[in-house]
Amino acid sequence: MVNAMGWGERLQAALKEAGIAALITFALICVIIGLKTDIGPDGLEITQRWDLVASGVAIVFVGRLLLRLVVWGPEGQGRGLFSSIPKAREMPWLGKVLGVALLAIAITLPFYSGRYVVDLGILVLTYVMLGWGLNIVVGLAGLLDLGYVAFYAVGAYSYALLAHYFGWSFWLCLPLAGILAGFWGIILGFPVLRLRGDYLAIVTLAFGEIIRVVLLNWYQFTGGPDGISGIPRPSFFGIPFSRGEDGFAATFGLDFTSMHRIIFLYYLILILALITNAVTLRLRRLPLGRAWEAMREDEIACRSLGISTTNTKLSAFAIGAMFGGIAGSFFATRQGFISPESFVFMESALILSIVVLGGLGSQIGVAIAAIVMIGGFEVFRELEQYRMLIFGALLVFIMVNRPRGLMARREPSIVLKERKAIGADLVAQGEGHR
Amino acid sequence: MTPRWEEDPVLTIEHLTMRFGGLVAASELSFQVGRDEITAVIGPNGAGKTTVFNCITGFYRPTVGRMTLRRRSGATFLLERMADYEISRIAKVARTFQNIRLFSGMTLLENLLVAQHNALMRASQFTIGGVLGLPSYRAGERRAVDKALAWLQRIDLGHRADDAAGDLPYGDQRRLEIARAMCTGPELLCLDEPAAGLNPRESHALTGLLSSIREERETSILLIEHDMSVVMEISDHVVVLDHGEKIADGTPQQIRDDEAVIAAYLGVPDEELDEIEEVITG
């Protein structure tokens, strides 16, 4: 079709299109950017900034013109701007290579990085673990959960309160926090068993808020908005990271630095996240995990095959919540201080966008999405108020180009002869995604 | 001579009535499904066939009526009191759907393994043994895969075990859904319009499959069908519904000659059709 239109006509069409785009831009920005109010000696004064408006319109005009002439070609939106990016389906080895590379980087990171990077690594890994935990509920079982942060909060408060009131150690509280959060997962599961789609999303959202509001208002028990401070730091299996004689550094004949604890925390969350991953991958190959995916595909067919969807849903909620709870108790021990402010809806939304962005059900996709989102947050910190703008634009950009997430394909859970990835077009997304 | 379905019924339906508000979808239906037989339920659109199916398989709870399933072991189950998944798991009634409900994003093998969920759950000690990788689970999984493969061979899809079910052509999807239902090890298999949308060759393959299931004498079949050639060819017993009521019940030959059925469903007799044809073509 390239030759169908001569250069002259093509240029004309492109100019017209760019003109329209420029006009729209002008309409959008003429007041917002063109006029600025300042506080002057006699009250508000209006500053006119037509030069800024002109440059904005010019950028859009030239940009649109170039896109149409150079990138998009003459025929409508035929090719996407980034259609040259290889699709995961065409490169089945990509996920594996990326996985190994990321794991190698993750293991060796503390050896060549400073405190800032290791701290950031801890943060990213916490979200990787949360993403993997939520992936069980949303990605595998297909149950949209907008209140996942509730389990993170339950885990964090479980450890904080047990340590505060009974003085129990971190290593005892870690599994306990997971179990308690798992129970809360089942408690959330019961009322939402019969709900579908939007209703499921609303109830889970409300559940997340209920937990936060209770933590906020039960002042005598949880400290309310003051939070809980002085949460004990983890020890190296009983040896504290302190300067003293019986501290970690002295015991192992090292010079004391505060980095020891940071590095220990880093490896701790790395191991916890890898356990989450290993258990999830294992469960996918077991009848329980297969039932989760089957339920995401078609709940009615599941019931006709004798699968109790009640048990299947509750198990997904419980196991997903358990990993959220374990991550929460790690968060508590790392911060040393928790308050309900850490468990707002924004956190749920962030974890959910990590899962959706990564590709529902894809472990490596979730890890990459967590690095991009959390790492990106940090990288753009200097831009201050534009950070959310860039963040939003990034989300829109990825979802436009990859509507089913970065890794939008499904690996079969069992293979007879040949491993064939299944395209996202065939895979259902489950409740709440219709 | 009493017919076989009255001597040894696998399923006895008595006074089944289903009302949706003011609409009576099925009223006072009573019939039997014979063991090791193929029973067909036929009737015009809106006759209440699928409603009866949904009652039997627990997707609807009947307004009135009793449905007694008698397994080969002698154990009896009152289906109207059981939840849908229990009917499949305990009473061993499997079903397919009018609009195929495969797990289209999962492979053929996975589809057939999901059907063996309950057996596999026991083999994996309800996941605990499976997570630990105990040998008993591996053996159980191997048995399940063997069973799935045997069924895939039987429906001529053995070579596509690793393909997504949604990639299959329509006719293959129908047969796969039957194989999936059979993997639950049912004593009664309920098929909702298994031949709908099949070409003559595919529908021939289907009747072959159903006949071979009957020959094994392990599973009785109850089917809803519009395709009269399929019904007359393979069924031992035909129940005719119209407007939610049973208007005839008997062998295919009896049904063919039944005045009420001809009036309600078949329209004019074949001989008359031939005459009309002669008039048109002649």
PDB file of C-alpha atoms in Angstrom, chain A residues 169-427:
ATOM      1  CA  SER A 169      10.814 -14.047  68.551  1.00  0.00           C
ATOM      2  CA  PHE A 170      10.690 -13.262  64.845  1.00  0.00           C
ATOM      3  CA  TRP A 171      11.379 -16.832  63.771  1.00  0.00           C
ATOM      4  CA  LEU A 172       8.440 -18.124  65.781  1.00  0.00           C
ATOM      5  CA  CYS A 173       6.145 -15.343  64.612  1.00  0.00           C
ATOM      6  CA  LEU A 174       6.982 -15.628  60.907  1.00  0.00           C
ATOM      7  CA  PRO A 175       5.059 -18.881  60.303  1.00  0.00           C
ATOM      8  CA  LEU A 176       2.400 -17.836  62.817  1.00  0.00           C
ATOM      9  CA  ALA A 177       1.808 -14.604  60.914  1.00  0.00           C
ATOM     10  CA  GLY A 178       1.443 -16.623  57.734  1.00  0.00           C
ATOM     11  CA  ILE A 179      -1.093 -18.959  59.338  1.00  0.00           C
ATOM     12  CA  LEU A 180      -3.083 -16.108  60.879  1.00  0.00           C
ATOM     13  CA  ALA A 181      -3.215 -14.256  57.564  1.00  0.00           C
ATOM     14  CA  GLY A 182      -4.280 -17.517  55.910  1.00  0.00           C
ATOM     15  CA  PHE A 183      -7.200 -17.733  58.360  1.00  0.00           C
ATOM     16  CA  TRP A 184      -8.172 -14.182  57.474  1.00  0.00           C
ATOM     17  CA  GLY A 185      -8.034 -15.238  53.843  1.00  0.00           C
ATOM     18  CA  ILE A 186     -10.616 -17.930  54.600  1.00  0.00           C
ATOM     19  CA  ILE A 187     -12.739 -15.440  56.560  1.00  0.00           C
ATOM     20  CA  LEU A 188     -12.719 -13.129  53.549  1.00  0.00           C
ATOM     21  CA  GLY A 189     -13.350 -16.101  51.288  1.00  0.00           C
ATOM     22  CA  PHE A 190     -16.676 -17.118  52.823  1.00  0.00           C
ATOM     23  CA  PRO A 191     -18.698 -13.989  52.089  1.00  0.00           C
ATOM     24  CA  VAL A 192     -17.332 -13.690  48.551  1.00  0.00           C
ATOM     25  CA  LEU A 193     -17.884 -17.315  47.534  1.00  0.00           C
ATOM     26  CA  ARG A 194     -21.014 -16.578  45.575  1.00  0.00           C
ATOM     27  CA  LEU A 195     -19.934 -13.218  44.209  1.00  0.00           C
ATOM     28  CA  ARG A 196     -18.780 -12.611  40.688  1.00  0.00           C
ATOM     29  CA  GLY A 197     -17.104  -9.880  38.756  1.00  0.00           C
ATOM     30  CA  ASP A 198     -17.531  -6.351  39.996  1.00  0.00           C
ATOM     31  CA  TYR A 199     -19.222  -7.443  43.215  1.00  0.00           C
ATOM     32  CA  LEU A 200     -16.270  -9.593  44.145  1.00  0.00           C
ATOM     33  CA  ALA A 201     -13.936  -6.640  43.582  1.00  0.00           C
ATOM     34  CA  ILE A 202     -16.073  -4.319  45.709  1.00  0.00           C
ATOM     35  CA  VAL A 203     -16.309  -6.705  48.661  1.00  0.00           C
ATOM     36  CA  THR A 204     -12.590  -7.445  48.684  1.00  0.00           C
ATOM     37  CA  LEU A 205     -11.919  -3.712  48.516  1.00  0.00           C
ATOM     38  CA  ALA A 206     -14.214  -3.167  51.495  1.00  0.00           C
ATOM     39  CA  PHE A 207     -12.520  -5.967  53.396  1.00  0.00           C
ATOM     40  CA  GLY A 208      -9.144  -4.298  52.949  1.00  0.00           C
ATOM     41  CA  GLU A 209     -10.545  -1.052  54.292  1.00  0.00           C
ATOM     42  CA  ILE A 210     -12.252  -2.757  57.248  1.00  0.00           C
ATOM     43  CA  ILE A 211      -8.968  -4.224  58.438  1.00  0.00           C
ATOM     44  CA  ARG A 212      -7.233  -0.853  58.116  1.00  0.00           C
ATOM     45  CA  VAL A 213      -9.998   1.050  59.871  1.00  0.00           C
ATOM     46  CA  VAL A 214     -10.081  -1.452  62.725  1.00  0.00           C
ATOM     47  CA  LEU A 215      -6.315  -1.139  63.143  1.00  0.00           C
ATOM     48  CA  LEU A 216      -6.712   2.625  63.106  1.00  0.00           C
ATOM     49  CA  ASN A 217      -9.484   2.793  65.719  1.00  0.00           C
ATOM     50  CA  TRP A 218      -8.705   0.017  68.168  1.00  0.00           C
ATOM     51  CA  TYR A 219      -6.434   2.333  70.049  1.00  0.00           C
ATOM     52  CA  GLN A 220      -5.950   0.295  73.239  1.00  0.00           C
ATOM     53  CA  PHE A 221      -4.769  -2.785  71.350  1.00  0.00           C
ATOM     54  CA  THR A 222      -3.031  -1.635  68.186  1.00  0.00           C
ATOM     55  CA  GLY A 223      -2.002   1.868  69.128  1.00  0.00           C
ATOM     56  CA  GLY A 224      -4.260   3.316  66.434  1.00  0.00           C
ATOM     57  CA  PRO A 225      -2.670   5.970  64.239  1.00  0.00           C
ATOM     58  CA  ASP A 226       0.418   6.035  66.498  1.00  0.00           C
ATOM     59  CA  GLY A 227       1.254   2.552  65.267  1.00  0.00           C
ATOM     60  CA  ILE A 228       3.569   0.169  67.056  1.00  0.00           C
ATOM     61  CA  SER A 229       7.185   1.102  67.453  1.00  0.00           C
ATOM     62  CA  GLY A 230      10.174  -0.764  68.814  1.00  0.00           C
ATOM     63  CA  ILE A 231       9.373  -3.967  66.977  1.00  0.00           C
ATOM     64  CA  PRO A 232      12.316  -6.280  67.622  1.00  0.00           C
ATOM     65  CA  ARG A 233      14.813  -6.610  64.774  1.00  0.00           C
ATOM     66  CA  PRO A 234      15.516 -10.093  63.494  1.00  0.00           C
ATOM     67  CA  SER A 235      18.510 -11.932  64.848  1.00  0.00           C
ATOM     68  CA  PHE A 236      20.836 -14.229  62.956  1.00  0.00           C
ATOM     69  CA  PHE A 237      19.158 -17.349  64.336  1.00  0.00           C
ATOM     70  CA  GLY A 238      19.540 -16.026  67.882  1.00  0.00           C
ATOM     71  CA  ILE A 239      22.678 -13.921  67.429  1.00  0.00           C
ATOM     72  CA  PRO A 240      21.726 -10.210  67.381  1.00  0.00           C
ATOM     73  CA  PHE A 241      23.229  -7.762  64.903  1.00  0.00           C
ATOM     74  CA  SER A 242      24.685  -5.576  67.615  1.00  0.00           C
ATOM     75  CA  ARG A 243      28.027  -4.005  68.392  1.00  0.00           C
ATOM     76  CA  GLY A 244      28.522  -5.944  71.619  1.00  0.00           C
ATOM     77  CA  GLU A 245      30.579  -9.007  72.536  1.00  0.00           C
ATOM     78  CA  ASP A 246      27.850 -11.511  71.630  1.00  0.00           C
ATOM     79  CA  GLY A 247      26.840  -9.682  68.455  1.00  0.00           C
ATOM     80  CA  PHE A 248      26.971 -11.099  64.942  1.00  0.00           C
ATOM     81  CA  ALA A 249      30.174  -9.300  63.953  1.00  0.00           C
ATOM     82  CA  ALA A 250      32.092 -10.315  67.083  1.00  0.00           C
ATOM     83  CA  THR A 251      30.918 -13.936  66.896  1.00  0.00           C
ATOM     84  CA  PHE A 252      32.126 -14.331  63.348  1.00  0.00           C
ATOM     85  CA  GLY A 253      35.234 -12.217  63.817  1.00  0.00           C
ATOM     86  CA  LEU A 254      34.106  -9.430  61.483  1.00  0.00           C
ATOM     87  CA  ASP A 255      34.299  -5.701  61.882  1.00  0.00           C
ATOM     88  CA  PHE A 256      30.944  -4.314  62.893  1.00  0.00           C
ATOM     89  CA  THR A 257      28.986  -2.459  60.243  1.00  0.00           C
ATOM     90  CA  SER A 258      25.258  -1.799  60.033  1.00  0.00           C
ATOM     91  CA  MET A 259      25.355  -3.336  56.561  1.00  0.00           C
ATOM     92  CA  HIS A 260      25.348  -6.849  58.042  1.00  0.00           C
ATOM     93  CA  ARG A 261      21.760  -6.552  59.084  1.00  0.00           C
ATOM     94  CA  ILE A 262      20.717  -4.996  55.791  1.00  0.00           C
ATOM     95  CA  ILE A 263      22.360  -7.757  53.820  1.00  0.00           C
ATOM     96  CA  PHE A 264      20.808 -10.360  56.108  1.00  0.00           C
ATOM     97  CA  LEU A 265      17.369  -8.824  55.583  1.00  0.00           C
ATOM     98  CA  TYR A 266      18.014  -8.795  51.854  1.00  0.00           C
ATOM     99  CA  TYR A 267      18.794 -12.486  51.719  1.00  0.00           C
ATOM    100  CA  LEU A 268      15.926 -13.259  54.068  1.00  0.00           C
ATOM    101  CA  ILE A 269      13.337 -11.655  51.786  1.00  0.00           C
ATOM    102  CA  LEU A 270      15.052 -13.191  48.737  1.00  0.00           C
ATOM    103  CA  ILE A 271      14.665 -16.647  50.270  1.00  0.00           C
ATOM    104  CA  LEU A 272      11.080 -15.977  51.339  1.00  0.00           C
ATOM    105  CA  ALA A 273      10.213 -14.782  47.834  1.00  0.00           C
ATOM    106  CA  LEU A 274      11.903 -17.790  46.244  1.00  0.00           C
ATOM    107  CA  ILE A 275       9.974 -20.111  48.572  1.00  0.00           C
ATOM    108  CA  THR A 276       6.761 -18.387  47.478  1.00  0.00           C
ATOM    109  CA  ASN A 277       7.752 -18.929  43.871  1.00  0.00           C
ATOM    110  CA  ALA A 278       8.745 -22.557  44.372  1.00  0.00           C
ATOM    111  CA  VAL A 279       5.534 -23.406  46.227  1.00  0.00           C
ATOM    112  CA  THR A 280       3.415 -21.666  43.592  1.00  0.00           C
ATOM    113  CA  LEU A 281       5.153 -23.458  40.737  1.00  0.00           C
ATOM    114  CA  ARG A 282       4.764 -26.749  42.578  1.00  0.00           C
ATOM    115  CA  LEU A 283       1.092 -26.155  43.324  1.00  0.00           C
ATOM    116  CA  ARG A 284       0.427 -25.387  39.668  1.00  0.00           C
ATOM    117  CA  ARG A 285       1.495 -28.917  38.804  1.00  0.00           C
ATOM    118  CA  LEU A 286      -0.697 -30.449  41.497  1.00  0.00           C
ATOM    119  CA  PRO A 287      -4.429 -31.124  41.238  1.00  0.00           C
ATOM    120  CA  LEU A 288      -5.161 -28.175  43.516  1.00  0.00           C
ATOM    121  CA  GLY A 289      -3.372 -25.687  41.267  1.00  0.00           C
ATOM    122  CA  ARG A 290      -4.911 -27.218  38.172  1.00  0.00           C
ATOM    123  CA  ALA A 291      -8.327 -26.837  39.776  1.00  0.00           C
ATOM    124  CA  TRP A 292      -7.553 -23.135  40.414  1.00  0.00           C
ATOM    125  CA  GLU A 293      -6.779 -22.611  36.768  1.00  0.00           C
ATOM    126  CA  ALA A 294      -9.757 -24.670  35.671  1.00  0.00           C
ATOM    127  CA  MET A 295     -11.956 -22.531  37.917  1.00  0.00           C
ATOM    128  CA  ARG A 296     -10.558 -19.422  36.275  1.00  0.00           C
ATOM    129  CA  GLU A 297     -11.422 -20.936  32.901  1.00  0.00           C
ATOM    130  CA  ASP A 298     -14.936 -22.140  33.693  1.00  0.00           C
ATOM    131  CA  GLU A 299     -16.462 -22.483  37.128  1.00  0.00           C
ATOM    132  CA  ILE A 300     -19.607 -24.299  35.990  1.00  0.00           C
ATOM    133  CA  ALA A 301     -17.616 -26.930  34.125  1.00  0.00           C
ATOM    134  CA  CYS A 302     -15.542 -27.430  37.294  1.00  0.00           C
ATOM    135  CA  ARG A 303     -18.623 -28.157  39.332  1.00  0.00           C
ATOM    136  CA  SER A 304     -19.899 -30.572  36.709  1.00  0.00           C
ATOM    137  CA  LEU A 305     -16.643 -32.505  37.135  1.00  0.00           C
ATOM    138  CA  GLY A 306     -17.113 -32.900  40.878  1.00  0.00           C
ATOM    139  CA  ILE A 307     -14.775 -30.119  41.989  1.00  0.00           C
ATOM    140  CA  SER A 308     -15.990 -28.239  45.024  1.00  0.00           C
ATOM    141  CA  THR A 309     -15.463 -24.637  44.025  1.00  0.00           C
ATOM    142  CA  THR A 310     -15.975 -23.599  47.647  1.00  0.00           C
ATOM    143  CA  ASN A 311     -12.884 -25.459  48.796  1.00  0.00           C
ATOM    144  CA  THR A 312     -10.937 -24.462  45.728  1.00  0.00           C
ATOM    145  CA  LYS A 313     -11.651 -20.748  46.190  1.00  0.00           C
ATOM    146  CA  LEU A 314     -10.987 -20.826  49.917  1.00  0.00           C
ATOM    147  CA  SER A 315      -7.676 -22.612  49.394  1.00  0.00           C
ATOM    148  CA  ALA A 316      -6.605 -19.976  46.864  1.00  0.00           C
ATOM    149  CA  PHE A 317      -7.548 -17.144  49.210  1.00  0.00           C
ATOM    150  CA  ALA A 318      -5.855 -18.854  52.167  1.00  0.00           C
ATOM    151  CA  ILE A 319      -2.565 -19.649  50.433  1.00  0.00           C
ATOM    152  CA  GLY A 320      -2.378 -16.249  48.724  1.00  0.00           C
ATOM    153  CA  ALA A 321      -3.099 -14.539  52.035  1.00  0.00           C
ATOM    154  CA  MET A 322      -0.517 -16.668  53.819  1.00  0.00           C
ATOM    155  CA  PHE A 323       2.306 -15.380  51.625  1.00  0.00           C
ATOM    156  CA  GLY A 324       0.999 -11.842  52.055  1.00  0.00           C
ATOM    157  CA  GLY A 325       1.088 -12.341  55.830  1.00  0.00           C
ATOM    158  CA  ILE A 326       4.643 -13.664  55.799  1.00  0.00           C
ATOM    159  CA  ALA A 327       5.737 -10.689  53.702  1.00  0.00           C
ATOM    160  CA  GLY A 328       3.918  -8.459  56.209  1.00  0.00           C
ATOM    161  CA  SER A 329       5.792  -9.808  59.186  1.00  0.00           C
ATOM    162  CA  PHE A 330       9.027  -9.322  57.286  1.00  0.00           C
ATOM    163  CA  PHE A 331       7.976  -5.730  56.622  1.00  0.00           C
ATOM    164  CA  ALA A 332       7.336  -5.202  60.340  1.00  0.00           C
ATOM    165  CA  THR A 333      10.717  -6.485  61.422  1.00  0.00           C
ATOM    166  CA  ARG A 334      12.521  -4.511  58.740  1.00  0.00           C
ATOM    167  CA  GLN A 335      10.828  -1.216  59.513  1.00  0.00           C
ATOM    168  CA  GLY A 336      10.763  -1.625  63.288  1.00  0.00           C
ATOM    169  CA  PHE A 337       7.662   0.539  63.199  1.00  0.00           C
ATOM    170  CA  ILE A 338       4.279   0.007  61.616  1.00  0.00           C
ATOM    171  CA  SER A 339       1.122   2.053  61.460  1.00  0.00           C
ATOM    172  CA  PRO A 340      -2.119   1.726  59.480  1.00  0.00           C
ATOM    173  CA  GLU A 341      -0.750   4.305  57.056  1.00  0.00           C
ATOM    174  CA  SER A 342       1.409   1.632  55.447  1.00  0.00           C
ATOM    175  CA  PHE A 343      -1.640  -0.429  54.493  1.00  0.00           C
ATOM    176  CA  VAL A 344      -3.780   1.935  52.469  1.00  0.00           C
ATOM    177  CA  PHE A 345      -5.714   1.010  49.339  1.00  0.00           C
ATOM    178  CA  MET A 346      -2.928   2.440  47.187  1.00  0.00           C
ATOM    179  CA  GLU A 347      -0.754  -0.499  48.233  1.00  0.00           C
ATOM    180  CA  SER A 348      -3.394  -3.011  47.095  1.00  0.00           C
ATOM    181  CA  ALA A 349      -3.683  -1.160  43.815  1.00  0.00           C
ATOM    182  CA  LEU A 350       0.091  -1.177  43.400  1.00  0.00           C
ATOM    183  CA  ILE A 351       0.381  -4.914  44.036  1.00  0.00           C
ATOM    184  CA  LEU A 352      -2.532  -5.622  41.733  1.00  0.00           C
ATOM    185  CA  SER A 353      -1.031  -3.513  38.971  1.00  0.00           C
ATOM    186  CA  ILE A 354       2.228  -5.437  39.362  1.00  0.00           C
ATOM    187  CA  VAL A 355       0.306  -8.673  38.805  1.00  0.00           C
ATOM    188  CA  VAL A 356      -1.742  -7.356  35.880  1.00  0.00           C
ATOM    189  CA  LEU A 357       1.250  -5.669  34.287  1.00  0.00           C
ATOM    190  CA  GLY A 358       3.370  -8.786  34.606  1.00  0.00           C
ATOM    191  CA  GLY A 359       0.763 -10.945  32.944  1.00  0.00           C
ATOM    192  CA  LEU A 360      -1.787 -12.824  34.975  1.00  0.00           C
ATOM    193  CA  GLY A 361      -0.331 -16.095  36.149  1.00  0.00           C
ATOM    194  CA  SER A 362       3.214 -15.442  34.942  1.00  0.00           C
ATOM    195  CA  GLN A 363       5.846 -15.635  37.691  1.00  0.00           C
ATOM    196  CA  ILE A 364       8.696 -14.014  35.763  1.00  0.00           C
ATOM    197  CA  GLY A 365       6.356 -11.332  34.424  1.00  0.00           C
ATOM    198  CA  VAL A 366       5.370 -10.367  37.962  1.00  0.00           C
ATOM    199  CA  ALA A 367       9.021 -10.140  39.009  1.00  0.00           C
ATOM    200  CA  ILE A 368       9.862  -7.878  36.062  1.00  0.00           C
ATOM    201  CA  ALA A 369       6.803  -5.734  36.687  1.00  0.00           C
ATOM    202  CA  ALA A 370       7.762  -5.307  40.350  1.00  0.00           C
ATOM    203  CA  ILE A 371      11.266  -4.205  39.367  1.00  0.00           C
ATOM    204  CA  VAL A 372       9.915  -1.788  36.769  1.00  0.00           C
ATOM    205  CA  MET A 373       7.238  -0.295  39.020  1.00  0.00           C
ATOM    206  CA  ILE A 374       9.040  -0.087  42.364  1.00  0.00           C
ATOM    207  CA  GLY A 375      12.451   0.579  40.821  1.00  0.00           C
ATOM    208  CA  GLY A 376      10.867   3.131  38.500  1.00  0.00           C
ATOM    209  CA  PHE A 377       9.288   4.867  41.461  1.00  0.00           C
ATOM    210  CA  GLU A 378      12.710   5.310  42.974  1.00  0.00           C
ATOM    211  CA  VAL A 379      14.467   6.306  39.751  1.00  0.00           C
ATOM    212  CA  PHE A 380      11.915   9.030  39.076  1.00  0.00           C
ATOM    213  CA  ARG A 381      11.981  10.286  42.662  1.00  0.00           C
ATOM    214  CA  GLU A 382      13.896  13.393  41.580  1.00  0.00           C
ATOM    215  CA  LEU A 383      11.060  14.440  39.309  1.00  0.00           C
ATOM    216  CA  GLU A 384       8.784  14.865  42.305  1.00  0.00           C
ATOM    217  CA  GLN A 385       5.308  15.851  41.172  1.00  0.00           C
ATOM    218  CA  TYR A 386       5.806  14.432  37.671  1.00  0.00           C
ATOM    219  CA  ARG A 387       6.523  11.013  39.109  1.00  0.00           C
ATOM    220  CA  MET A 388       2.897   9.903  39.204  1.00  0.00           C
ATOM    221  CA  LEU A 389       2.382  11.310  35.714  1.00  0.00           C
ATOM    222  CA  ILE A 390       5.230   9.259  34.281  1.00  0.00           C
ATOM    223  CA  PHE A 391       4.101   6.271  36.275  1.00  0.00           C
ATOM    224  CA  GLY A 392       0.585   6.532  34.874  1.00  0.00           C
ATOM    225  CA  ALA A 393       1.837   7.055  31.348  1.00  0.00           C
ATOM    226  CA  LEU A 394       4.039   3.986  31.683  1.00  0.00           C
ATOM    227  CA  LEU A 395       1.082   1.880  32.802  1.00  0.00           C
ATOM    228  CA  VAL A 396      -1.084   3.071  29.928  1.00  0.00           C
ATOM    229  CA  PHE A 397       1.741   2.536  27.466  1.00  0.00           C
ATOM    230  CA  ILE A 398       2.386  -1.052  28.558  1.00  0.00           C
ATOM    231  CA  MET A 399      -1.282  -1.967  28.683  1.00  0.00           C
ATOM    232  CA  VAL A 400      -1.908  -0.538  25.209  1.00  0.00           C
ATOM    233  CA  ASN A 401       0.969  -2.487  23.715  1.00  0.00           C
ATOM    234  CA  ARG A 402       0.570  -5.615  25.819  1.00  0.00           C
ATOM    235  CA  PRO A 403      -3.075  -5.807  26.835  1.00  0.00           C
ATOM    236  CA  ARG A 404      -2.537  -9.093  28.656  1.00  0.00           C
ATOM    237  CA  GLY A 405       0.631  -8.070  30.487  1.00  0.00           C
ATOM    238  CA  LEU A 406       4.321  -8.421  29.773  1.00  0.00           C
ATOM    239  CA  MET A 407       4.318 -12.205  29.742  1.00  0.00           C
ATOM    240  CA  ALA A 408       0.989 -12.919  28.175  1.00  0.00           C
ATOM    241  CA  ARG A 409       1.053 -16.629  27.666  1.00  0.00           C
ATOM    242  CA  ARG A 410       0.365 -19.701  29.683  1.00  0.00           C
ATOM    243  CA  GLU A 411       2.762 -22.568  30.276  1.00  0.00           C
ATOM    244  CA  PRO A 412       0.995 -25.933  30.448  1.00  0.00           C
ATOM    245  CA  SER A 413       1.224 -27.511  33.897  1.00  0.00           C
ATOM    246  CA  ILE A 414       2.007 -30.944  32.486  1.00  0.00           C
ATOM    247  CA  VAL A 415       3.649 -31.895  29.220  1.00  0.00           C
ATOM    248  CA  LEU A 416       3.497 -35.188  27.410  1.00  0.00           C
ATOM    249  CA  LYS A 417       5.838 -34.722  24.462  1.00  0.00           C
ATOM    250  CA  GLU A 418       6.285 -31.139  23.426  1.00  0.00           C
ATOM    251  CA  ARG A 419       5.999 -27.969  25.477  1.00  0.00           C
ATOM    252  CA  LYS A 420       3.741 -25.514  23.682  1.00  0.00           C
ATOM    253  CA  ALA A 421       2.929 -22.181  25.228  1.00  0.00           C
ATOM    254  CA  ILE A 422      -0.718 -21.194  25.046  1.00  0.00           C
ATOM    255  CA  GLY A 423      -1.558 -17.763  23.668  1.00  0.00           C
ATOM    256  CA  ALA A 424      -3.375 -15.313  25.888  1.00  0.00           C
ATOM    257  CA  ASP A 425      -6.318 -15.162  23.502  1.00  0.00           C
ATOM    258  CA  LEU A 426      -7.416 -18.619  24.622  1.00  0.00           C
ATOM    259  CA  VAL A 427      -6.834 -18.191  28.344  1.00  0.00           C
TER     260      VAL A 427
END
